[in-house]
Amino acid sequence: MSTDANPGTNPDANPDVTPVSSADFEPVTPPDRDIRAQADARQRDLTKPAGSLGRLEALAGWASACQGVCPPHAFARPRVVVFAGDHGIARNGVSAYPPEVTAQMVANFLGGGAAVNVLSEVAGATVRVVDIAVDGDTDPSVANHKVRRSSGSIDREDAMSTEETLQAIAAGRAIADEEIDGGADLLIAGDMGIGNTTPATVLIAALTDSEPVAVVGRGTGIDDAGWIRKTAAIRDALRRARPHVRDTVALLRTSSGADLAAMAGFLAQAASRRTPVILDGVVVTAAAMVADELAFGAREWWVAGHRSTEPAHTIALTRMGLEPIVEFDMRLGEGSGAVTALPILQSAVAILSKMATFSEAGVSTQGSALAEEPESIDLTKTDTAE
């Protein structure tokens, strides 16, 4: 059934979050191209063979363009925001864990005991968790943006109503504003929700016109029987999703969940506020695909932290032209892959800002290939010769 026809009243909705239209997002201003050119020129003048640091050079140029200054400075306040929500489809046996784990993990994030807490401490980032649609009570400190409890089972009903979809997008926008206004200069979105790879995969398959067998992965580690159930659920959900691929809000309403819609609003608003983002795995990247529809050009403010083992993630990254910084066969979510990539991005920035130029170091380039200008480096390419 369609919850849009009769949305009703949601007792868990936050009355302080005002729904917004997707049209409220203006086209995004790209990172500063003139600064990027300055960064590329400085990169060629550093004491090394041109292009010898591969994608570190491209990452530094991207960071410099995002910051609007050359040389760039280290990111001082990177912030991870974990969006938590439950999904009705999880009751269909598409995950190796029961839905109750979501609320338990929210408490674990608050206690600092999750993988993303540990990785963030090492990388110099801080972590916030927000309850967007957990099917249970959580600490009031994380529930002020809660939209509803869980979502509909998207293989047979809408995930939520149109009103709730808009409220979730608004919540994500508000969270991005809170973090940026609070001083965050780099954002990472993380996810926590049992069964959330199923709606994420549906979104990616719908937006890329992919078939279920090409996109379905093992998620939290399901067995063959679970994979078959998950494939069937995605097949049925895709039938409901495909008529809405040209209507972003309708697609989110039908086939996502409030947490994914909030992530999409968060990522779109971050780009609108000219704040760079490291994307995580398949769930966040699915939300990013939607965010780029909401705010055209948003993808230029993102880099892909890693490539997860989920087949849909590679499909989504390819569609958006993003090449992952690391490939460690990770599939946890939480923002863990993006946080793992953060020190590499910081290293790229340090190279461009702290490494000596030929003139500063008194190193000659006359008659040397060191002085030759290489072709421009593309973040989507990794085959730089040593």
XYZ file of C-alpha atoms in Angstrom:
386
model
C 0.000 0.000 0.000
C 1.082 3.611 -0.411
C 1.484 5.531 2.811
C 1.462 8.699 0.724
C -2.266 8.325 0.185
C -2.942 8.338 3.896
C 0.111 9.489 5.812
C -1.681 9.878 9.135
C -0.007 11.301 12.216
C 3.405 10.183 13.358
C 3.687 10.353 17.172
C 7.504 10.150 16.965
C 7.900 13.064 14.557
C 9.715 16.129 15.832
C 7.368 19.131 15.449
C 10.353 21.506 15.345
C 11.603 20.079 12.032
C 9.833 21.797 9.144
C 9.425 19.872 5.866
C 11.066 21.441 2.822
C 10.764 20.985 -0.911
C 13.612 19.408 -2.849
C 13.474 22.536 -5.046
C 14.920 24.514 -2.121
C 18.382 23.222 -3.036
C 20.036 25.536 -5.525
C 22.651 24.258 -7.986
C 25.912 23.867 -6.099
C 28.889 26.186 -6.601
C 31.879 23.967 -7.425
C 35.198 24.069 -5.577
C 37.387 26.995 -6.666
C 38.906 26.135 -10.053
C 41.432 28.982 -9.957
C 42.729 27.764 -6.611
C 42.868 24.235 -8.006
C 45.060 25.510 -10.843
C 47.335 27.210 -8.308
C 47.548 23.979 -6.322
C 48.436 21.989 -9.428
C 51.133 24.533 -10.309
C 52.588 24.380 -6.794
C 52.487 20.587 -6.928
C 54.685 20.681 -10.047
C 57.205 22.875 -8.239
C 57.675 20.582 -5.234
C 60.971 18.727 -4.839
C 59.952 15.470 -6.514
C 59.409 14.115 -9.996
C 56.149 15.407 -11.423
C 53.253 13.081 -10.664
C 55.382 10.828 -8.490
C 52.966 10.934 -5.540
C 50.058 9.790 -7.675
C 46.596 10.428 -6.296
C 47.978 12.186 -3.228
C 48.607 15.074 -5.593
C 45.034 15.065 -6.908
C 43.592 14.818 -3.405
C 45.667 17.809 -2.298
C 44.414 19.844 -5.237
C 40.809 18.912 -4.449
C 41.245 19.852 -0.784
C 42.849 23.149 -1.724
C 40.009 23.993 -4.119
C 37.420 23.114 -1.466
C 39.137 25.304 1.118
C 39.619 28.116 -1.396
C 43.257 28.621 -0.459
C 46.649 27.442 -1.704
C 48.511 25.930 -0.060
C 45.743 24.187 1.891
C 45.706 23.676 5.636
C 45.109 20.496 7.587
C 41.464 19.797 8.322
C 41.121 20.940 11.919
C 37.668 19.665 12.868
C 36.631 16.605 10.865
C 33.273 15.343 12.077
C 31.514 11.995 11.635
C 27.715 11.908 11.873
C 26.191 8.430 12.099
C 22.565 8.278 10.942
C 20.657 5.486 12.683
C 17.389 3.990 11.509
C 15.533 0.712 11.275
C 13.961 -0.788 8.174
C 10.809 -2.870 7.905
C 12.432 -5.072 5.282
C 14.787 -6.423 7.970
C 11.930 -8.521 9.325
C 12.131 -10.542 6.095
C 15.429 -12.175 7.010
C 17.686 -10.054 4.753
C 20.313 -9.487 7.451
C 22.482 -11.712 9.610
C 21.492 -9.675 12.691
C 18.111 -8.935 14.325
C 16.650 -5.404 14.095
C 17.096 -4.888 17.844
C 20.826 -4.422 17.250
C 20.302 -0.906 15.847
C 19.212 0.607 19.154
C 21.894 -1.349 20.989
C 24.566 0.001 18.660
C 23.355 3.571 19.164
C 24.156 3.103 22.851
C 27.519 1.632 21.863
C 28.345 4.727 19.761
C 27.461 6.949 22.697
C 29.735 4.872 24.912
C 32.624 5.145 22.452
C 32.823 1.390 21.889
C 32.112 1.073 18.149
C 34.687 0.666 15.386
C 34.058 4.181 14.075
C 34.728 5.619 17.550
C 38.106 3.905 17.686
C 39.085 4.742 14.111
C 37.974 8.354 14.527
C 40.095 8.777 17.641
C 43.137 7.618 15.678
C 42.279 9.869 12.712
C 41.564 12.964 14.798
C 37.821 13.104 14.101
C 34.879 13.268 16.488
C 31.677 11.243 16.271
C 28.022 12.148 16.642
C 25.133 9.685 16.334
C 21.577 10.765 15.494
C 18.436 8.656 15.818
C 16.389 9.325 12.691
C 14.213 6.205 12.624
C 15.284 3.688 15.248
C 12.463 1.305 16.157
C 12.792 1.954 19.868
C 13.696 4.544 22.448
C 17.181 6.029 22.461
C 18.936 8.600 24.607
C 17.102 11.941 24.282
C 20.389 13.608 23.367
C 20.394 11.818 19.992
C 16.667 11.774 19.230
C 15.821 15.445 18.676
C 15.693 14.925 14.881
C 13.760 11.645 14.982
C 11.233 11.347 12.160
C 9.527 8.010 12.900
C 10.116 4.486 14.140
C 11.492 2.168 11.463
C 10.132 2.259 7.920
C 7.666 0.330 5.851
C 8.734 -2.936 4.250
C 9.658 -1.533 0.853
C 8.985 -4.727 -1.071
C 5.255 -4.209 -0.445
C 4.668 -0.705 0.949
C 6.171 2.750 0.980
C 9.037 3.401 3.371
C 7.262 6.484 4.721
C 4.870 9.261 3.777
C 5.727 12.286 1.655
C 5.521 14.478 4.765
C 7.983 12.232 6.593
C 10.299 12.176 3.579
C 10.458 15.956 3.494
C 10.894 16.052 7.257
C 13.829 13.647 6.999
C 15.497 15.731 4.273
C 14.995 18.812 6.450
C 16.501 16.991 9.431
C 19.610 16.129 7.400
C 19.951 19.728 6.258
C 19.604 20.976 9.823
C 22.223 18.516 11.083
C 24.678 19.647 8.399
C 24.064 23.266 9.373
C 24.584 22.456 13.048
C 27.916 20.790 12.373
C 29.229 23.420 9.942
C 28.090 26.293 12.158
C 29.797 24.496 15.028
C 33.125 24.599 13.197
C 33.322 21.313 11.261
C 35.502 21.776 8.183
C 35.194 18.219 6.841
C 32.185 15.943 7.174
C 31.705 12.174 7.046
C 28.295 10.525 7.039
C 28.013 7.106 8.631
C 25.107 4.687 8.812
C 23.689 2.273 11.365
C 20.611 0.217 10.653
C 20.015 -3.492 10.361
C 18.803 -4.219 6.837
C 19.838 -0.826 5.463
C 21.898 -2.242 2.596
C 18.636 -3.474 1.065
C 17.026 -0.038 0.490
C 20.451 1.357 -0.433
C 20.823 -1.303 -3.089
C 17.307 -0.621 -4.368
C 18.090 3.093 -4.746
C 21.324 2.398 -6.619
C 19.726 -0.226 -8.865
C 16.815 2.082 -9.672
C 19.046 5.075 -10.454
C 21.468 3.017 -12.578
C 18.873 0.710 -14.165
C 20.622 -2.380 -12.805
C 19.151 -5.826 -12.238
C 18.883 -7.368 -8.735
C 21.369 -10.197 -9.300
C 24.009 -7.649 -10.347
C 23.727 -5.517 -7.231
C 22.873 -7.774 -4.284
C 25.668 -8.367 -1.774
C 26.054 -10.186 1.522
C 25.547 -7.154 3.767
C 26.321 -8.128 7.344
C 27.327 -11.621 6.189
C 24.148 -13.453 5.203
C 24.256 -17.067 4.028
C 22.988 -18.333 0.674
C 19.392 -18.611 1.871
C 19.536 -15.048 3.173
C 21.003 -13.863 -0.127
C 18.080 -15.441 -1.990
C 15.592 -13.727 0.343
C 17.403 -10.421 -0.062
C 17.445 -10.724 -3.847
C 13.709 -11.419 -3.923
C 13.024 -8.456 -1.635
C 15.127 -6.141 -3.815
C 13.430 -7.441 -6.958
C 9.993 -6.649 -5.543
C 11.099 -3.293 -4.168
C 12.612 -2.351 -7.518
C 9.259 -2.902 -9.225
C 7.818 -0.288 -6.898
C 10.805 2.064 -7.198
C 11.321 2.296 -10.941
C 8.237 4.396 -11.752
C 9.651 7.126 -9.475
C 13.269 7.455 -10.653
C 12.617 10.947 -12.069
C 10.960 12.185 -8.859
C 13.584 12.214 -6.119
C 11.221 12.762 -3.188
C 8.850 10.056 -4.443
C 11.760 7.645 -4.869
C 12.915 8.257 -1.301
C 9.344 7.920 -0.013
C 8.802 4.644 -1.806
C 12.121 2.875 -1.490
C 14.468 4.264 1.167
C 13.957 5.080 4.830
C 14.082 8.223 6.934
C 17.768 7.680 7.714
C 18.711 7.513 4.030
C 16.567 10.559 3.212
C 18.234 12.468 6.062
C 21.675 11.459 4.797
C 20.732 12.739 1.344
C 19.688 16.081 2.835
C 22.878 16.187 4.917
C 25.158 15.555 1.927
C 23.330 17.998 -0.328
C 23.444 20.724 2.318
C 27.136 20.134 3.002
C 27.856 20.771 -0.678
C 25.581 23.812 -0.663
C 27.583 25.114 2.299
C 30.870 24.460 0.448
C 32.016 21.850 2.954
C 33.950 18.806 1.691
C 32.827 15.272 2.493
C 34.477 11.864 2.480
C 31.877 9.302 1.453
C 31.691 5.909 3.152
C 30.209 2.669 1.837
C 27.163 1.505 -0.078
C 24.494 3.055 2.174
C 26.048 6.512 2.292
C 26.889 6.372 -1.410
C 23.279 5.493 -2.239
C 22.205 8.576 -0.303
C 24.884 10.555 -2.156
C 23.427 9.569 -5.521
C 20.103 10.979 -4.364
C 21.774 14.080 -2.903
C 23.376 14.817 -6.250
C 19.867 14.766 -7.733
C 18.612 17.111 -5.023
C 21.495 19.572 -5.379
C 23.016 19.395 -8.840
C 26.805 19.414 -8.744
C 27.082 18.264 -5.126
C 29.367 15.378 -6.087
C 32.254 17.770 -6.757
C 32.493 18.319 -2.994
C 32.950 14.601 -2.283
C 35.691 12.018 -2.450
C 35.107 8.301 -1.989
C 36.808 7.011 1.131
C 36.773 3.344 0.205
C 35.164 0.663 -1.914
C 33.066 -1.797 0.057
C 32.558 -5.427 -0.919
C 28.928 -4.700 -1.877
C 28.523 -4.947 -5.691
C 26.120 -1.989 -5.697
C 28.814 0.247 -4.254
C 31.084 -0.176 -7.264
C 28.151 0.499 -9.585
C 27.337 3.715 -7.726
C 30.945 4.916 -7.592
C 31.351 4.268 -11.305
C 28.183 6.185 -12.112
C 29.390 9.196 -10.108
C 32.953 9.019 -11.432
C 34.511 8.516 -7.994
C 37.558 6.362 -7.327
C 38.047 5.129 -3.729
C 41.047 6.239 -1.720
C 41.457 2.802 -0.099
C 40.269 -0.716 -0.876
C 40.448 -2.873 2.233
C 37.454 -5.191 1.634
C 35.524 -3.365 4.354
C 31.732 -3.651 4.682
C 30.953 -2.426 8.183
C 29.433 0.979 7.482
C 29.283 3.451 10.401
C 31.598 5.761 8.423
C 34.497 3.378 9.141
C 35.874 3.255 5.589
C 35.770 7.027 5.199
C 37.527 7.569 8.533
C 40.195 5.051 7.513
C 40.868 7.207 4.439
C 41.006 10.483 6.394
C 44.705 10.270 7.395
C 45.614 9.770 3.723
C 43.738 12.945 2.792
C 45.473 14.791 5.625
C 48.821 13.495 4.347
C 48.041 14.783 0.857
C 47.282 18.223 2.292
C 50.511 18.198 4.326
C 52.583 17.390 1.240
C 51.232 20.378 -0.666
C 51.478 22.772 2.267
C 54.762 21.725 3.921
C 56.988 20.198 1.268
C 59.692 22.491 -0.106
C 59.641 23.802 -3.654
C 62.721 23.578 -5.889
C 63.506 27.254 -5.401
C 63.045 27.069 -1.615
C 65.334 24.045 -1.335
C 67.891 25.301 -3.847
C 67.429 22.221 -6.029
C 68.086 22.691 -9.722
C 65.669 21.497 -12.391
C 67.575 22.769 -15.427
C 67.811 20.142 -18.143
C 65.865 17.680 -16.028
C 62.587 15.910 -16.594
C 61.625 17.226 -13.164
C 60.721 20.532 -14.774
C 58.360 19.056 -17.310
C 54.669 19.588 -16.743
C 52.708 16.329 -16.421
C 49.212 15.851 -17.644
C 46.587 16.994 -15.145
C 45.813 14.409 -12.489
C 42.282 13.073 -12.265
C 40.871 11.844 -8.948
C 39.149 9.033 -10.839
C 42.458 7.556 -12.078
C 44.850 5.449 -10.048
C 47.356 4.127 -12.586
C 50.035 6.783 -12.020
C 53.484 5.475 -13.022
C 56.193 5.385 -10.391
